[in-house]
Structures are given as C-alpha cells and as structure tokens.
Short mmCIF file of C-alpha atoms in Angstrom, two decimals:
data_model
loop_
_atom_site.label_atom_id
_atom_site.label_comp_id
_atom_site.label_asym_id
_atom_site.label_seq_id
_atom_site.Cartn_x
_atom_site.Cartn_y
_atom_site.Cartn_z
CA UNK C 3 257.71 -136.75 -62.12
CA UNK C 4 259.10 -138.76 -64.85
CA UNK C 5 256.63 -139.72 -67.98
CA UNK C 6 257.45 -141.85 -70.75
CA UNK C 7 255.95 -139.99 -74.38
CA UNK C 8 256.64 -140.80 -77.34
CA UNK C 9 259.54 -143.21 -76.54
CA UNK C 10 260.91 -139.93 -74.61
CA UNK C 11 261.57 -139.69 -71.27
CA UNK C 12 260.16 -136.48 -69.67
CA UNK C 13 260.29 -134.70 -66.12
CA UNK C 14 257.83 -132.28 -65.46
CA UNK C 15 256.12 -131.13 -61.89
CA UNK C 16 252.45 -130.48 -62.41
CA UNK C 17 250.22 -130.38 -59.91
CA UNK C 18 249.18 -133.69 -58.88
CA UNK C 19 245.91 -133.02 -59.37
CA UNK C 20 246.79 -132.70 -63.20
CA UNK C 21 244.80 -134.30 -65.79
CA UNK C 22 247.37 -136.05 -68.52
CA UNK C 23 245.72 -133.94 -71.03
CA UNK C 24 246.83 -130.77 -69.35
CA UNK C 25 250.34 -132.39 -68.72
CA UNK C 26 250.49 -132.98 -72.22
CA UNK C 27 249.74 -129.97 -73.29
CA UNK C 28 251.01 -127.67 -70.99
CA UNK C 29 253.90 -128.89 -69.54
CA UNK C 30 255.28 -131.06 -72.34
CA UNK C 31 254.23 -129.13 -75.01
CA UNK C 32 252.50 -131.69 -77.45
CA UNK C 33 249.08 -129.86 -78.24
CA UNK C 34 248.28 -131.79 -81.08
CA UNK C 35 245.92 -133.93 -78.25
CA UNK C 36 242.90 -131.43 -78.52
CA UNK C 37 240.92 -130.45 -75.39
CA UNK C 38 237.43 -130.78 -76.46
CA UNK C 39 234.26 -131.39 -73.33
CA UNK C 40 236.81 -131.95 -70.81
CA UNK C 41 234.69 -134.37 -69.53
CA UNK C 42 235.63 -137.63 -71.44
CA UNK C 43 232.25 -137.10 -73.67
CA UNK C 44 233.85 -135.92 -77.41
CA UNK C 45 237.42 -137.87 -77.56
CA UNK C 46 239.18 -135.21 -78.94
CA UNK C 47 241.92 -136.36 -76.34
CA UNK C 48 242.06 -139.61 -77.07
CA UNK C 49 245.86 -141.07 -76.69
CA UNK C 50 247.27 -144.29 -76.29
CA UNK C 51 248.65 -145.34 -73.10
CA UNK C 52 250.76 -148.79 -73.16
CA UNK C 53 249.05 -149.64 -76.59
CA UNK C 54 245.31 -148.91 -75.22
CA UNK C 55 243.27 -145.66 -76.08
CA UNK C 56 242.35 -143.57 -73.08
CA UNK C 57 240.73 -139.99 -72.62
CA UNK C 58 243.77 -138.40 -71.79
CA UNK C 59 240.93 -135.89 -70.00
CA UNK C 60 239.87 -137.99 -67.55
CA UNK C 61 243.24 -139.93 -65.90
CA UNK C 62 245.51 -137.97 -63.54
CA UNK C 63 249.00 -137.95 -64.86
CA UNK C 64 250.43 -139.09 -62.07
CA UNK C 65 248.66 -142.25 -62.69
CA UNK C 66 250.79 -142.78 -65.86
CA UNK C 67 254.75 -142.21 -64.81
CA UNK C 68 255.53 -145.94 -65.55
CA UNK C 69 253.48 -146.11 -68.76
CA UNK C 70 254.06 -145.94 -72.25
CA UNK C 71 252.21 -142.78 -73.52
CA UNK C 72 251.85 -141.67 -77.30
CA UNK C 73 250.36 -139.09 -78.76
CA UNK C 74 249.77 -138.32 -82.34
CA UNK C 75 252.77 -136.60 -82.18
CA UNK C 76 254.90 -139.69 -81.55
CA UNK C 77 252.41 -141.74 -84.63
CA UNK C 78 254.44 -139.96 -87.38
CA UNK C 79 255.97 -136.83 -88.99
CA UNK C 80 254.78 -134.47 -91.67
CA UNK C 81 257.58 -136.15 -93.47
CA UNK C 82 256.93 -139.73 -92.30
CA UNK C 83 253.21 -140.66 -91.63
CA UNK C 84 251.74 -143.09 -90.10
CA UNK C 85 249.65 -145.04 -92.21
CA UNK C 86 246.55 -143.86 -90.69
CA UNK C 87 247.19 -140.78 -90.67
CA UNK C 88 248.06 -141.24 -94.75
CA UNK C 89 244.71 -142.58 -94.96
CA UNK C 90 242.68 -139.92 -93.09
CA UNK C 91 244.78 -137.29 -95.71
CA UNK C 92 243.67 -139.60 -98.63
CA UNK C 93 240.03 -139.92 -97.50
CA UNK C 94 239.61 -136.37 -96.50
CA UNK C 95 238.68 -137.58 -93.12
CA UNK C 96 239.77 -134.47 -91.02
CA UNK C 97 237.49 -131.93 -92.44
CA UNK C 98 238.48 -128.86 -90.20
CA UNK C 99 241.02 -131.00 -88.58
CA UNK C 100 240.11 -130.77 -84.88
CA UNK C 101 239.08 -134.11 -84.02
CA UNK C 102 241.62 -135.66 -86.20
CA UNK C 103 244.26 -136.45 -83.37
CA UNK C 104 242.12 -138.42 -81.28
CA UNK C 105 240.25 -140.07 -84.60
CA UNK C 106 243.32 -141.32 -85.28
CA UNK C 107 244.80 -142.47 -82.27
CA UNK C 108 241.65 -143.72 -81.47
CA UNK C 109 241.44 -145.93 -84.52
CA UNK C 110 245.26 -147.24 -84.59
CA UNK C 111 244.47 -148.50 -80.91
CA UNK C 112 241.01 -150.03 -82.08
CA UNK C 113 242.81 -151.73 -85.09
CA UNK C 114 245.33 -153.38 -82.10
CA UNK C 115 241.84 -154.31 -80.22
CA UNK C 116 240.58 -156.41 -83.33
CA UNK C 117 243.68 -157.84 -84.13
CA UNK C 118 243.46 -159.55 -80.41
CA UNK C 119 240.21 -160.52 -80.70
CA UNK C 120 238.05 -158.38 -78.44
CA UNK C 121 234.54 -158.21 -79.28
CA UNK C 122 232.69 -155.22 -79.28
CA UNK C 123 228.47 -154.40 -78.24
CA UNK C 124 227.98 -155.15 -82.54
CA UNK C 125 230.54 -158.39 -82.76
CA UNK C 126 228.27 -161.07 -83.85
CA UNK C 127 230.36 -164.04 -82.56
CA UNK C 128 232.48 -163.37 -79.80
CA UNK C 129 235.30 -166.38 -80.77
CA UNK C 130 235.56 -164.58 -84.07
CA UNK C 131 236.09 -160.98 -84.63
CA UNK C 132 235.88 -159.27 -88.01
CA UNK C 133 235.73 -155.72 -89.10
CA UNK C 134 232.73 -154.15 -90.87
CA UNK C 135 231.75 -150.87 -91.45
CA UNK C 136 229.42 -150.85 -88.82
CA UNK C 137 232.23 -152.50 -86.45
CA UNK C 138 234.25 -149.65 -87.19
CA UNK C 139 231.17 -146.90 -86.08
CA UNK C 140 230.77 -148.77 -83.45
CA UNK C 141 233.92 -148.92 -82.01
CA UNK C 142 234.88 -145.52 -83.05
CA UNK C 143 231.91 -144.15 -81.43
CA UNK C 144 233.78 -142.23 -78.38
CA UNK C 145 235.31 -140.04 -81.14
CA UNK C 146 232.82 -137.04 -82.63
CA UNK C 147 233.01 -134.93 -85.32
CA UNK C 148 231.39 -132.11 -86.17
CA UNK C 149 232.33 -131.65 -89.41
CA UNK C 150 230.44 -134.68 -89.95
CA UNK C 151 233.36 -136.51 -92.03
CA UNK C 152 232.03 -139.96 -90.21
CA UNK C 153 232.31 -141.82 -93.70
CA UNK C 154 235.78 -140.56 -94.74
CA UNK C 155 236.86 -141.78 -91.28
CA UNK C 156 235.34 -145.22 -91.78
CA UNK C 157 237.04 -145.57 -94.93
CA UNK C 158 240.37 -144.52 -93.71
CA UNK C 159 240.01 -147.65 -90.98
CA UNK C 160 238.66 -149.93 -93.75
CA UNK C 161 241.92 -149.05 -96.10
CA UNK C 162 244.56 -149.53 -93.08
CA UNK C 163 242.88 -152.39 -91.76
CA UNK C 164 242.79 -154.59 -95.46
CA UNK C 165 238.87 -153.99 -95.76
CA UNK C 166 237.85 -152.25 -99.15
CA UNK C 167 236.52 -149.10 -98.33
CA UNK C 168 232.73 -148.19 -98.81
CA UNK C 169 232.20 -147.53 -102.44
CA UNK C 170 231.06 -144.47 -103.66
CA UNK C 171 227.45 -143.65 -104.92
CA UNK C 172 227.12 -142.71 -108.32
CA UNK C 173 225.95 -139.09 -107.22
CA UNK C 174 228.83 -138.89 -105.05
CA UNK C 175 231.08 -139.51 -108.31
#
C-alpha cells in the first residue's frame, strides 16, 4: 500500500486490519504520534489527514492511501519549527512532553477550522466565528494532559492565532 506522509510517498504492507497509528509508528517509523487509550478517548494521536485532525487510533490505514497525512514530524524541524510548535516551547506548554504531538497538531488543524468559519458547541453566533479562550478549551477538548499545562496550551493557540494571550496573575509573576 502506498500512503502519502509528510509530502512523502510511502509503501508499506501492514495488515489491513492496521490502525494508521500503528502504521505510523511501526511501519513508517514516525513515533512522534503517541499511542495513548487506544481508544480515541486522550488524543495523544491526533494527526492531520488532508488538512483535518483525526485520531490516527481509530481509522484503518487502508482507509487513508489517497490522503494527505501529516504528522508532527512533517509540521517542522528542531531546526525549523512550526510556529506552534515555537509557541508551545515559549509557553511551556508540553510539560513532560507526551501529549505535545497531538496538542499541536490538534491545534494547527483547529486554527484551519476557525479560519473557515465552523462553529463549535461554545460559538455564540454561528455566521461569525471568533476565538476566545474558552473557544480554544473547547475545541481543544479531545486533547488531555496530565501534566495539567491546559493554560500554557491556550496561550500558545492565542499567540499563533493573533489573540493576546491570557495575562498573568500577579502571584503567578
């Protein structure tokens, strides 16, 4: 089977009963798309797939031979980031670092869902879609972390998107 990742084509022969998370990972090679539940519950696997963010968990990989797959490997390089993942690095949103691939793939492809307009369950008018902090949780819910770094990540969005991030309490300081 022939997959498209990271603007790469790739053969590989899995079983067809493969998950695209285990193709990833196992035949391709890319582990930085974390297995978490397994079950689509924590979004540690979260890649995007022709622009949109999936649980790379719960789709067979045979499902995705004619798509456009990318993983946070294919975001940006140690010597070239993406400016997400700049901004998780600046906001110290990865904490123990886990999570972090799926945070931020999940939150370049919600960034791409604003910018077209989609509403989500907290929009307030569906013919106009705006970004707020709770926006972001919202939208960003799929994703956990247990390090708990749920604010650094919602100011990592807020500084790619344009919107200030939260400011800092004075006991924070």
């Amino acid at each position: 089977m022939q997959f498209t990742i990271n603007g790469e084509t790739r053969t590989v022969e899995p079983d067809i009963r493969a998950s695209l998370l285990d193709v990833l990972r196992e035949h391709v090679g890319l582990t930085g798309t974390k297995k978490g539940c397994d079950h689509g519950q924590c979004g540690a696997c979260t890649v995007l797939v022709n622009g949109r963010r999936i649980n790379s968990c719960l789709t067979l990989a045979v499902m995705h031979q004619d798509d456009d797959i990318l993983t946070i490997e294919g975001l940006g390089s140690a010597d070239n980031l993406h400016p997400m993942q700049a901004a998780f690095v600046k906001h110290d949103g990865y904490q123990c670092g886990y999570c972090t691939p799926g945070q931020i793939c999940s939150a370049v492809g919600m960034l791409d869902e604003v910018s077209k307009g989609w509403p989500s369950h907290v929009t307030d008018k569906l013919d106009s879609v705006s970004l707020s902090g709770d926006e972001i949780s919202e939208r960003m819910s799929g994703n956990l972390c247990r390090c708990a770094a749920y604010p650094n990540i919602v100011d990592a969005i807020s500084e790619v998107s344009g919107l200030a991030p939260a400011k800092k309490e004075a006991a924070d300081a």
